[in-house]
Short mmCIF file of N, CA and C in Angstrom, two decimals:
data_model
loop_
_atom_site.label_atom_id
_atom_site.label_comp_id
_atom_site.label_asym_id
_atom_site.label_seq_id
_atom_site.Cartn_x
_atom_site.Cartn_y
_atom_site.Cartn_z
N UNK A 191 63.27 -68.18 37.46
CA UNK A 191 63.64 -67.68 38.75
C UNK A 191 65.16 -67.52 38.86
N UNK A 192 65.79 -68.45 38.32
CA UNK A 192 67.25 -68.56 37.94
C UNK A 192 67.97 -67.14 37.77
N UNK A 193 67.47 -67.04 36.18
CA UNK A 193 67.29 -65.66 36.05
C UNK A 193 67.29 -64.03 36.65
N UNK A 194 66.84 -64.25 37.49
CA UNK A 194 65.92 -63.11 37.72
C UNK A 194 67.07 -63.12 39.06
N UNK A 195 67.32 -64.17 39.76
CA UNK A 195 68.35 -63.81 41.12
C UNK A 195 69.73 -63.61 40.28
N UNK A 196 69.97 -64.38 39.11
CA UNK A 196 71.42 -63.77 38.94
C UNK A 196 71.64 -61.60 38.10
N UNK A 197 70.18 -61.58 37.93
CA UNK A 197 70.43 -60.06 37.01
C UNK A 197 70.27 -59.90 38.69
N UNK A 198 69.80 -59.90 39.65
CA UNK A 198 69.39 -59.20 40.91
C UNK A 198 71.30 -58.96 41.78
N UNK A 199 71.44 -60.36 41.40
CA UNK A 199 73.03 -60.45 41.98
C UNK A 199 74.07 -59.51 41.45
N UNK A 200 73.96 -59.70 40.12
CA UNK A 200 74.80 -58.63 39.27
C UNK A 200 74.63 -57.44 40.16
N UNK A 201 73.24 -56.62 39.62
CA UNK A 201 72.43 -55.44 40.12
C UNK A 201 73.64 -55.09 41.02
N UNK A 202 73.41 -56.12 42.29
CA UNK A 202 74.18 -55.73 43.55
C UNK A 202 75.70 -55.69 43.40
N UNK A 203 76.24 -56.44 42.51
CA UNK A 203 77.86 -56.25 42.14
C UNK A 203 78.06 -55.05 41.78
N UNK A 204 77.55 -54.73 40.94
CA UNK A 204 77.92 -53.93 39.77
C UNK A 204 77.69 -52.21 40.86
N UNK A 205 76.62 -52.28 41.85
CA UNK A 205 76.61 -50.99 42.53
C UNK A 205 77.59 -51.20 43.80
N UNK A 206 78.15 -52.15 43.98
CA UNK A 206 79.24 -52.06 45.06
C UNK A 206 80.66 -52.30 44.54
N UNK A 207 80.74 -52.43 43.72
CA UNK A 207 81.97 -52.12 42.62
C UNK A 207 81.92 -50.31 42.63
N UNK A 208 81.05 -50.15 41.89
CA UNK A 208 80.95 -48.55 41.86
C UNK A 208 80.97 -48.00 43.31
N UNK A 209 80.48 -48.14 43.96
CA UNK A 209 80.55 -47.51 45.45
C UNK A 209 81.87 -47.29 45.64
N UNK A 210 82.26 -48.57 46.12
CA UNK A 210 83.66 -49.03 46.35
C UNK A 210 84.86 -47.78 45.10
N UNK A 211 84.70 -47.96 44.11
CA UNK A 211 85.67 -46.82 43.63
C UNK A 211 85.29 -45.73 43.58
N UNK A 212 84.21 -45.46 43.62
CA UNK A 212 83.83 -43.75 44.29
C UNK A 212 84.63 -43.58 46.06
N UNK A 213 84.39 -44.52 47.00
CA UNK A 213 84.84 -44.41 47.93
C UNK A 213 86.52 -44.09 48.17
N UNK A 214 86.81 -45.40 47.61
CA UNK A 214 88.87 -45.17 47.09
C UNK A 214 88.95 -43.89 46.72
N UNK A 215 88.40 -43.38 45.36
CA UNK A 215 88.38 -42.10 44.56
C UNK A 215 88.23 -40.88 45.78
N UNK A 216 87.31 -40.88 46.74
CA UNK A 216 87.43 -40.04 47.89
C UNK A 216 87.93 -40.11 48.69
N UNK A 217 88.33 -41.15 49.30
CA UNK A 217 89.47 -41.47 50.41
C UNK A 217 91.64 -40.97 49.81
N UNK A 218 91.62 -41.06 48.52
CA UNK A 218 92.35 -40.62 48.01
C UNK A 218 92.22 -39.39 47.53
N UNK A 219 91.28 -38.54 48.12
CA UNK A 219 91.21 -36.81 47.89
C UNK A 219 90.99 -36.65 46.31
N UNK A 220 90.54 -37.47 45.33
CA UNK A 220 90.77 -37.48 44.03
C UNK A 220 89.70 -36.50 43.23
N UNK A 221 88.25 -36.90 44.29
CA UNK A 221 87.04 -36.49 43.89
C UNK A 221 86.69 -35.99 45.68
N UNK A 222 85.80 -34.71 44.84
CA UNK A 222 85.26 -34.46 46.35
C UNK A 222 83.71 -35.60 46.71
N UNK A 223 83.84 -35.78 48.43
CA UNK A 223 82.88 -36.83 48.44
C UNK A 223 81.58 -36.85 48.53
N UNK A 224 81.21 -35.53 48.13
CA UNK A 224 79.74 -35.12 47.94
C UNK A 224 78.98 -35.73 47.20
N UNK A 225 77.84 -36.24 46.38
CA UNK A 225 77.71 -36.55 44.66
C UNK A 225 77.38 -35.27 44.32
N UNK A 226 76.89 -34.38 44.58
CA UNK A 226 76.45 -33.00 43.93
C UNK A 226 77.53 -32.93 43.63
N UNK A 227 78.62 -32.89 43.85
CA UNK A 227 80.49 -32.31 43.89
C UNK A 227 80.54 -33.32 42.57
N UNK A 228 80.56 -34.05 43.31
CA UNK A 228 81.48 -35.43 42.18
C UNK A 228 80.84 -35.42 40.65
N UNK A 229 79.73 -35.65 40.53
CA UNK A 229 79.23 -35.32 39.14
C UNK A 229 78.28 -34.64 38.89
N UNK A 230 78.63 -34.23 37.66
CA UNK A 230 77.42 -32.97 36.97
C UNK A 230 76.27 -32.69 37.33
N UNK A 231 75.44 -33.65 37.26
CA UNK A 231 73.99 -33.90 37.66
C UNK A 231 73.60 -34.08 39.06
N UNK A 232 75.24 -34.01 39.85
CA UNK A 232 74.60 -34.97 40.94
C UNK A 232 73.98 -36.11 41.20
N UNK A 233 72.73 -36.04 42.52
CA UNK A 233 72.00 -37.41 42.82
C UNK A 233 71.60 -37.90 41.16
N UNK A 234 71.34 -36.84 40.47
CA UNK A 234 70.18 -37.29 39.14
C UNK A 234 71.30 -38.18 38.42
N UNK A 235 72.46 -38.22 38.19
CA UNK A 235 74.07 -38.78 37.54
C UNK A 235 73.84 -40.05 38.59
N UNK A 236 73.90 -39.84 40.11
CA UNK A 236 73.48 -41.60 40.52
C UNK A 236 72.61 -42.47 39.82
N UNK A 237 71.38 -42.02 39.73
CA UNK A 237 70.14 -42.66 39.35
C UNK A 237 70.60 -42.85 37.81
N UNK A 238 70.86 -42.18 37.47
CA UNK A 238 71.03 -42.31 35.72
C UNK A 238 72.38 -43.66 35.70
N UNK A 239 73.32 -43.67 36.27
CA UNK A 239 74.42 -44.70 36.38
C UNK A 239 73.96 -46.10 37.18
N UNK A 240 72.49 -46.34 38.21
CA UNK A 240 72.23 -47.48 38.52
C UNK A 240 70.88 -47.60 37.49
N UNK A 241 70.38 -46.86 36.95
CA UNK A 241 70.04 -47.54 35.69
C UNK A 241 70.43 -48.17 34.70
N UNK A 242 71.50 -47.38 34.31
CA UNK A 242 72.22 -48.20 33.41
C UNK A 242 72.99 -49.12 33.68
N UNK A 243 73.14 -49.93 35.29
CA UNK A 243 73.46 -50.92 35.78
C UNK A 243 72.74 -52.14 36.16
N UNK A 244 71.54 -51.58 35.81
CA UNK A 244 70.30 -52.20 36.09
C UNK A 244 69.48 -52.74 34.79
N UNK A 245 70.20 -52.27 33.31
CA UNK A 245 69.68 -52.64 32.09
C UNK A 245 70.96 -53.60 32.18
N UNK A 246 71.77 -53.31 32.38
CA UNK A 246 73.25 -53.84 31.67
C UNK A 246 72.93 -55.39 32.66
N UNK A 247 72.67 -55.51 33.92
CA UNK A 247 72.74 -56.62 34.82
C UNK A 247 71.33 -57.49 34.38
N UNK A 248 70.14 -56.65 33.46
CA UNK A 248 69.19 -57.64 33.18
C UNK A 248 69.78 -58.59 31.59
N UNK A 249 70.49 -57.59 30.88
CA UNK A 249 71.04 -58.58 29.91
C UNK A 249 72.42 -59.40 29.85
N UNK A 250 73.08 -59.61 30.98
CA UNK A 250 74.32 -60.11 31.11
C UNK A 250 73.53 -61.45 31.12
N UNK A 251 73.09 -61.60 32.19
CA UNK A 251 72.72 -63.34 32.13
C UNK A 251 72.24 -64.07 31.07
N UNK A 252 72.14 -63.23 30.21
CA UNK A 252 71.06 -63.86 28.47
C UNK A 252 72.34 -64.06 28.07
N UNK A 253 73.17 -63.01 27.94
CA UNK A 253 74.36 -63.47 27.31
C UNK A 253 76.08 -64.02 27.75
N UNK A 254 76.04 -64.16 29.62
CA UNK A 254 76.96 -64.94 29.55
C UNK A 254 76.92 -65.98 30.28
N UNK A 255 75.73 -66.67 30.10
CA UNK A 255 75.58 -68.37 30.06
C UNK A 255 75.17 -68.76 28.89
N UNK A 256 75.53 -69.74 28.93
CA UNK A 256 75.27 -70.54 27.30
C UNK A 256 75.70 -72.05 28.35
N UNK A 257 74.79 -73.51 27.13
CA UNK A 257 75.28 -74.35 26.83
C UNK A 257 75.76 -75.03 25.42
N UNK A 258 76.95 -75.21 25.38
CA UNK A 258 77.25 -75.92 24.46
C UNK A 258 77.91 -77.48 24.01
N UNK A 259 77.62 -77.60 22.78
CA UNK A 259 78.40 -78.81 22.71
C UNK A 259 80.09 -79.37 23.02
N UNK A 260 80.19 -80.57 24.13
CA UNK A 260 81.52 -80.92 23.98
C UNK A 260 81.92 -82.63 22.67
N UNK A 261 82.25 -82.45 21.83
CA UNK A 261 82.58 -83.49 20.90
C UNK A 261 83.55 -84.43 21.91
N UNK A 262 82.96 -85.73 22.78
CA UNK A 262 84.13 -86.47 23.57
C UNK A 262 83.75 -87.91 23.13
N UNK A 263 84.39 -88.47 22.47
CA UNK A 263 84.19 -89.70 21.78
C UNK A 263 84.18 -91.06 22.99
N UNK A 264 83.40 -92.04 22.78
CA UNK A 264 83.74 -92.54 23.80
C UNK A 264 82.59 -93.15 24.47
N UNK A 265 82.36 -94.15 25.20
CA UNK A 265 81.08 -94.66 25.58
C UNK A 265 81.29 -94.05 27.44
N UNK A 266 80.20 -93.75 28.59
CA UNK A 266 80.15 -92.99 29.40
C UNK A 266 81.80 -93.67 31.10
N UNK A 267 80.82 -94.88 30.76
CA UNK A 267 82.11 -95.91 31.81
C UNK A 267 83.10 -95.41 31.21
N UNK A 268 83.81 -95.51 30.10
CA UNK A 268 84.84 -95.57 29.69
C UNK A 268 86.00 -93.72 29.59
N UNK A 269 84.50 -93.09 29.64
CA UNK A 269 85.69 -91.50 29.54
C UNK A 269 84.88 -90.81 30.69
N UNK A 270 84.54 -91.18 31.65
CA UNK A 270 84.43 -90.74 33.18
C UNK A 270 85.44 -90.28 33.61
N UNK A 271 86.53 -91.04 33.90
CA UNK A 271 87.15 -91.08 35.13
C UNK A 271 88.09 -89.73 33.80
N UNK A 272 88.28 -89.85 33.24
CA UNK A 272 88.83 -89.11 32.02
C UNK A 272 88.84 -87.42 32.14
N UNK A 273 87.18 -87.16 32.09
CA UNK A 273 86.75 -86.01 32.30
C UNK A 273 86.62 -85.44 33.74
N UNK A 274 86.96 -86.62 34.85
CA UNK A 274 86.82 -86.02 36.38
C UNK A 274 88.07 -85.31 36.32
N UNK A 275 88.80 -86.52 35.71
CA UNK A 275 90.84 -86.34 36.18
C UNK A 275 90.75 -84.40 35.01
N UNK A 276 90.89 -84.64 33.94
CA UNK A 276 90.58 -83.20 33.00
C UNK A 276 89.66 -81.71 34.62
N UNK A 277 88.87 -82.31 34.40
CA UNK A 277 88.25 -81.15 35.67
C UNK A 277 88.91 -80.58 37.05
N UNK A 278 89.57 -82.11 37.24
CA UNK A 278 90.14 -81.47 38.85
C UNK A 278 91.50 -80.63 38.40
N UNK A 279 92.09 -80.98 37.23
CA UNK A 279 93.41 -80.42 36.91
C UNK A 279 93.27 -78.90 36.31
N UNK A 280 91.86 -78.66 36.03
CA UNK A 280 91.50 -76.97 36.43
C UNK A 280 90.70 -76.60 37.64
N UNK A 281 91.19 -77.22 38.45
CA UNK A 281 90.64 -76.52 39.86
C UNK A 281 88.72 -77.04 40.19
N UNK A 282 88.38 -77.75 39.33
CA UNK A 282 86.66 -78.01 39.69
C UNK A 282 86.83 -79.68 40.61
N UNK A 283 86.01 -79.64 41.36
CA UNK A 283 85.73 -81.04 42.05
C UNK A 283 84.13 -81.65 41.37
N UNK A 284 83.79 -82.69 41.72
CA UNK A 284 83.12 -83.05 41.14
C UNK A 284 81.99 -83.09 42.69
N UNK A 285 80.98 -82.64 41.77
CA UNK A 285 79.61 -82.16 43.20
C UNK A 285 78.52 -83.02 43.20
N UNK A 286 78.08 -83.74 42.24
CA UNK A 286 76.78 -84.50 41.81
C UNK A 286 77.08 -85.05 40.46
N UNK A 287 76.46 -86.52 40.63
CA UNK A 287 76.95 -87.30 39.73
C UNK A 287 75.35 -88.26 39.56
N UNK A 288 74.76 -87.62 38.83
CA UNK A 288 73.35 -88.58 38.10
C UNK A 288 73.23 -89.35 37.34
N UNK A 289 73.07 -90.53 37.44
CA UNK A 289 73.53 -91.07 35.57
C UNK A 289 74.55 -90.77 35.09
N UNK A 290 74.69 -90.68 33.61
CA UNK A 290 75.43 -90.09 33.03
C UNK A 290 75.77 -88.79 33.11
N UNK A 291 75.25 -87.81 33.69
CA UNK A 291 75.72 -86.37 34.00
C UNK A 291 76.63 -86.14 35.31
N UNK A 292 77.31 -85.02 34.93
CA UNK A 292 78.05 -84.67 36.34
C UNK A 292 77.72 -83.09 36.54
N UNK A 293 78.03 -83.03 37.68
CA UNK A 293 78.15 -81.37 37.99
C UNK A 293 79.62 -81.12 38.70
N UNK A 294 80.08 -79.65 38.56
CA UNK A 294 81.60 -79.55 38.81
C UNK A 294 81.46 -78.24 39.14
N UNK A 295 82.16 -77.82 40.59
CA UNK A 295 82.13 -76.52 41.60
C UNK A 295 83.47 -76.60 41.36
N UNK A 296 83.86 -75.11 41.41
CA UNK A 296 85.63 -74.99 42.07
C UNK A 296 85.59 -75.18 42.86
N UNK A 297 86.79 -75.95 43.64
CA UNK A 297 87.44 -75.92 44.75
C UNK A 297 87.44 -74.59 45.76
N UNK A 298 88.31 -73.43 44.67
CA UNK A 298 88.65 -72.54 45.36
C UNK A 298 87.85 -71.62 46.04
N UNK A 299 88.03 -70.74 47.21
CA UNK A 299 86.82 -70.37 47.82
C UNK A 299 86.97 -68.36 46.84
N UNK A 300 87.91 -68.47 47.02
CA UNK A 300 88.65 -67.42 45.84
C UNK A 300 88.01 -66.91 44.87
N UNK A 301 88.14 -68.66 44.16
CA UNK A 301 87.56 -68.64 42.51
C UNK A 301 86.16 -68.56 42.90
N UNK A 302 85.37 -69.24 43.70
CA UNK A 302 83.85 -68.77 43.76
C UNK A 302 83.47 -67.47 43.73
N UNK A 303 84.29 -66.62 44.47
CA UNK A 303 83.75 -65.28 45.23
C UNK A 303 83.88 -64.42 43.71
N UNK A 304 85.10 -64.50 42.87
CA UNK A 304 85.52 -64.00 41.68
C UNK A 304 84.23 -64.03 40.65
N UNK A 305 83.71 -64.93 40.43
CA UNK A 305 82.84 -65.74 39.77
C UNK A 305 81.37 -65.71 40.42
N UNK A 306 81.35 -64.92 41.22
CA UNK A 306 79.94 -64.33 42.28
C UNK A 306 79.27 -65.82 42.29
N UNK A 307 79.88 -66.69 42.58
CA UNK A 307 79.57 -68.45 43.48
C UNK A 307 78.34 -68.44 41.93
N UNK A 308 79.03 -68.19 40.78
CA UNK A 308 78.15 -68.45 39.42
C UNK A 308 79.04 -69.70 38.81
N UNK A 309 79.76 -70.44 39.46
CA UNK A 309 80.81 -71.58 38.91
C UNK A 309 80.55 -73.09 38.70
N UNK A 310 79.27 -73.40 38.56
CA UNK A 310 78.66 -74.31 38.55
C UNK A 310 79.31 -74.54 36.41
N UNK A 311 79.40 -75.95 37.05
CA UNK A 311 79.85 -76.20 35.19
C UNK A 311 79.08 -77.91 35.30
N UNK A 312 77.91 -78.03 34.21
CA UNK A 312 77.35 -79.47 34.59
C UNK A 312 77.17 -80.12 32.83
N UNK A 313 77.87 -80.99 33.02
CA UNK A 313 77.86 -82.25 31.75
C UNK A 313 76.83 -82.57 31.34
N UNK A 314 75.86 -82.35 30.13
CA UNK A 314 74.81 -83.34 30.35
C UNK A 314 75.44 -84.46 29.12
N UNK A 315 75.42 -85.59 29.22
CA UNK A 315 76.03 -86.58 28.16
C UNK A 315 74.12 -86.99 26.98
N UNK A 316 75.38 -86.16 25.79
CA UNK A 316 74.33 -86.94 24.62
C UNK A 316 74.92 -87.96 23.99
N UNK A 317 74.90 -88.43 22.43
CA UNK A 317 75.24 -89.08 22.07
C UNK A 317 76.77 -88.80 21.65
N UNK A 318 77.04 -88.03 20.86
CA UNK A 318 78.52 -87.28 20.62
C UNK A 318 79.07 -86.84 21.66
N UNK A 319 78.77 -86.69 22.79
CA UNK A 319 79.64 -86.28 24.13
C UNK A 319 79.05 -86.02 25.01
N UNK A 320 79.02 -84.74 25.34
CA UNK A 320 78.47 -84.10 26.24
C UNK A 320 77.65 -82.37 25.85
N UNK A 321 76.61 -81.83 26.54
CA UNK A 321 76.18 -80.74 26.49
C UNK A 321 77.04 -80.23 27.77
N UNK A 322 77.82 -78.98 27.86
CA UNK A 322 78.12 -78.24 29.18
C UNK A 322 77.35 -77.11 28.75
N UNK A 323 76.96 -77.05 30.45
CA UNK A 323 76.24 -75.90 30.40
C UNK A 323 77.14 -74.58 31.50
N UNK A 324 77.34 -73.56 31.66
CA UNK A 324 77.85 -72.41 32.71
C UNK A 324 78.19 -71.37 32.03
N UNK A 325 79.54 -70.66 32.71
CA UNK A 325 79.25 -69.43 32.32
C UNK A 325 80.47 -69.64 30.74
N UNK A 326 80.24 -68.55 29.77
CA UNK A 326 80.41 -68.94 28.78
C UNK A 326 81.78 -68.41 28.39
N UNK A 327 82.32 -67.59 28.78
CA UNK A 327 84.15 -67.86 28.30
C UNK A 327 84.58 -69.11 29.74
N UNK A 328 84.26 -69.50 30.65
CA UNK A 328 84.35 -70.50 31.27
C UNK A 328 84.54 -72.46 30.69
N UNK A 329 83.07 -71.76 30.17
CA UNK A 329 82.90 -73.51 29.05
C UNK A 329 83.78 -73.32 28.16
N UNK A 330 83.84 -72.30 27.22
CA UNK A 330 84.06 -72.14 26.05
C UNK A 330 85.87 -73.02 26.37
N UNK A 331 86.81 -72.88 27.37
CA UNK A 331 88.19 -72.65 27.58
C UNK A 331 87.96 -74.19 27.73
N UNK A 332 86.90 -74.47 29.07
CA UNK A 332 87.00 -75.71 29.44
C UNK A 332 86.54 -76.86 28.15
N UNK A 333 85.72 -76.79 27.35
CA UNK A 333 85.03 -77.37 25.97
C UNK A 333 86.48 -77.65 25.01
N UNK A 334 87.12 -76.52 24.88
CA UNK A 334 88.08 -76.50 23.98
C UNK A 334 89.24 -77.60 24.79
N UNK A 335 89.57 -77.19 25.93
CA UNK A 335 90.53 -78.41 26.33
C UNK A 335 90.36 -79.64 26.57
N UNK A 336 89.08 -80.10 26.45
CA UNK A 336 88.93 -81.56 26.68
C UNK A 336 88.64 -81.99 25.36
N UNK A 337 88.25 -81.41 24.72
CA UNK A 337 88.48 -82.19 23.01
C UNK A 337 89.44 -82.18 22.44
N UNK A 338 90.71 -80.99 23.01
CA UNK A 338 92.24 -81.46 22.53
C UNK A 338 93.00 -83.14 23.25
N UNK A 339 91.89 -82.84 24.67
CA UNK A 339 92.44 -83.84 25.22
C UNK A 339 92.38 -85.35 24.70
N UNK A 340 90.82 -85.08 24.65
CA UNK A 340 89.94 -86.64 23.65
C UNK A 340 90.77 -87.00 22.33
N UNK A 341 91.35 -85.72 21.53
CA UNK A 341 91.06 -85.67 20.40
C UNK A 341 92.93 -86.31 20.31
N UNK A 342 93.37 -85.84 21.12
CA UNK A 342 95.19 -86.14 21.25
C UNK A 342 94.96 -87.92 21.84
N UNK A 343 94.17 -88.39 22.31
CA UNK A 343 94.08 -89.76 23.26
C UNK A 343 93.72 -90.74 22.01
N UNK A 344 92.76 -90.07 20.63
CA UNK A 344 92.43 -90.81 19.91
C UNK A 344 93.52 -90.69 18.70
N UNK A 345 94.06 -90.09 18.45
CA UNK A 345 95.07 -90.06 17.59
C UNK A 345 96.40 -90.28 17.91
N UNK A 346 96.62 -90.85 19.48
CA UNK A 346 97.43 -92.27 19.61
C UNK A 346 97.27 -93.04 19.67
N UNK A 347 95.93 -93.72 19.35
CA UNK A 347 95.41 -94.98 19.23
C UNK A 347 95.17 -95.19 18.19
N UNK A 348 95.17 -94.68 16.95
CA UNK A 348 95.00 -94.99 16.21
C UNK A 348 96.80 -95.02 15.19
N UNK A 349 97.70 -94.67 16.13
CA UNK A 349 99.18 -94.52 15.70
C UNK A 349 99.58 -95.99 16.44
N UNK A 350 98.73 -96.38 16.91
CA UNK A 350 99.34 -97.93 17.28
C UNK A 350 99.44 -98.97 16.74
#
């Protein structure tokens, strides 16, 4: 179901994005504001362009969520407060806290709207660290900085 509302959400981005610069594009005299005018085909050039917004928005969600592994050494008490302090210092607060897992919203009301309120980033803790799961150049930035972080914390402890 997940699924199926975020290709639906896209769907709706992706044709009010286009609206929206067809509109600019005519309000700036650029294009006439007809669609027969504006493109070749006309209405048939609409339909043909929210189709292909409508394939493109059913495969975005396959491919830009992912979960992956975070390598954070460390028993859960002990690199908590670690990974809250790491999160809030990119803008996420911490939303739900189960066990060993957390979940993390931006703050910003900004960054939600940017991110079509898709900003959900949630920890699941395995044995080597953590699984994050969200959107995937998102994790990917956030994954990479907390294992420089872990990884810089353990290689002054071991310089002691």
């Amino acid at each position: 179901m997940k699924y199926l509302f975020r290709a639906l959400k896209y769907f709706v981005y992706f044709m009010v994005c286009f609206a929206l610069i067809m509109a600019i594009m005519s309000a700036l005299g650029l294009v006439d504001p007809n669609p027969q005018a504006m493109f070749r085909e006309g209405w048939k050039s609409v339909w043909q362009i929210a189709a292909l917004f409508f394939v493109f928005s059913l495969v975005y969600p396959l491919t830009g969520f992912r979960k992956q592994a975070a390598i954070v050494p460390g028993d859960y008490p002990i690199i908590r407060d670690k990974v809250i302090s790491y999160m809030e210092s990119r803008g996420y607060e911490l939303e739900t806290e189960e066990g060993e897992n957390m979940t993390f919203r931006l703050r910003s009301s900004f960054g939600k709207a940017i991110k079509m309120w898709e900003d959900r980033v949630t920890f699941i803790k395995d044995p080597g660290g953590f699984q994050v799961e969200g959107l995937r150049k998102v994790i990917v930035r956030l994954i990479s900085g907390l294992e420089y972080t872990f990884r810089n914390e353990s290689d002054d402890n071991y310089s002691k």
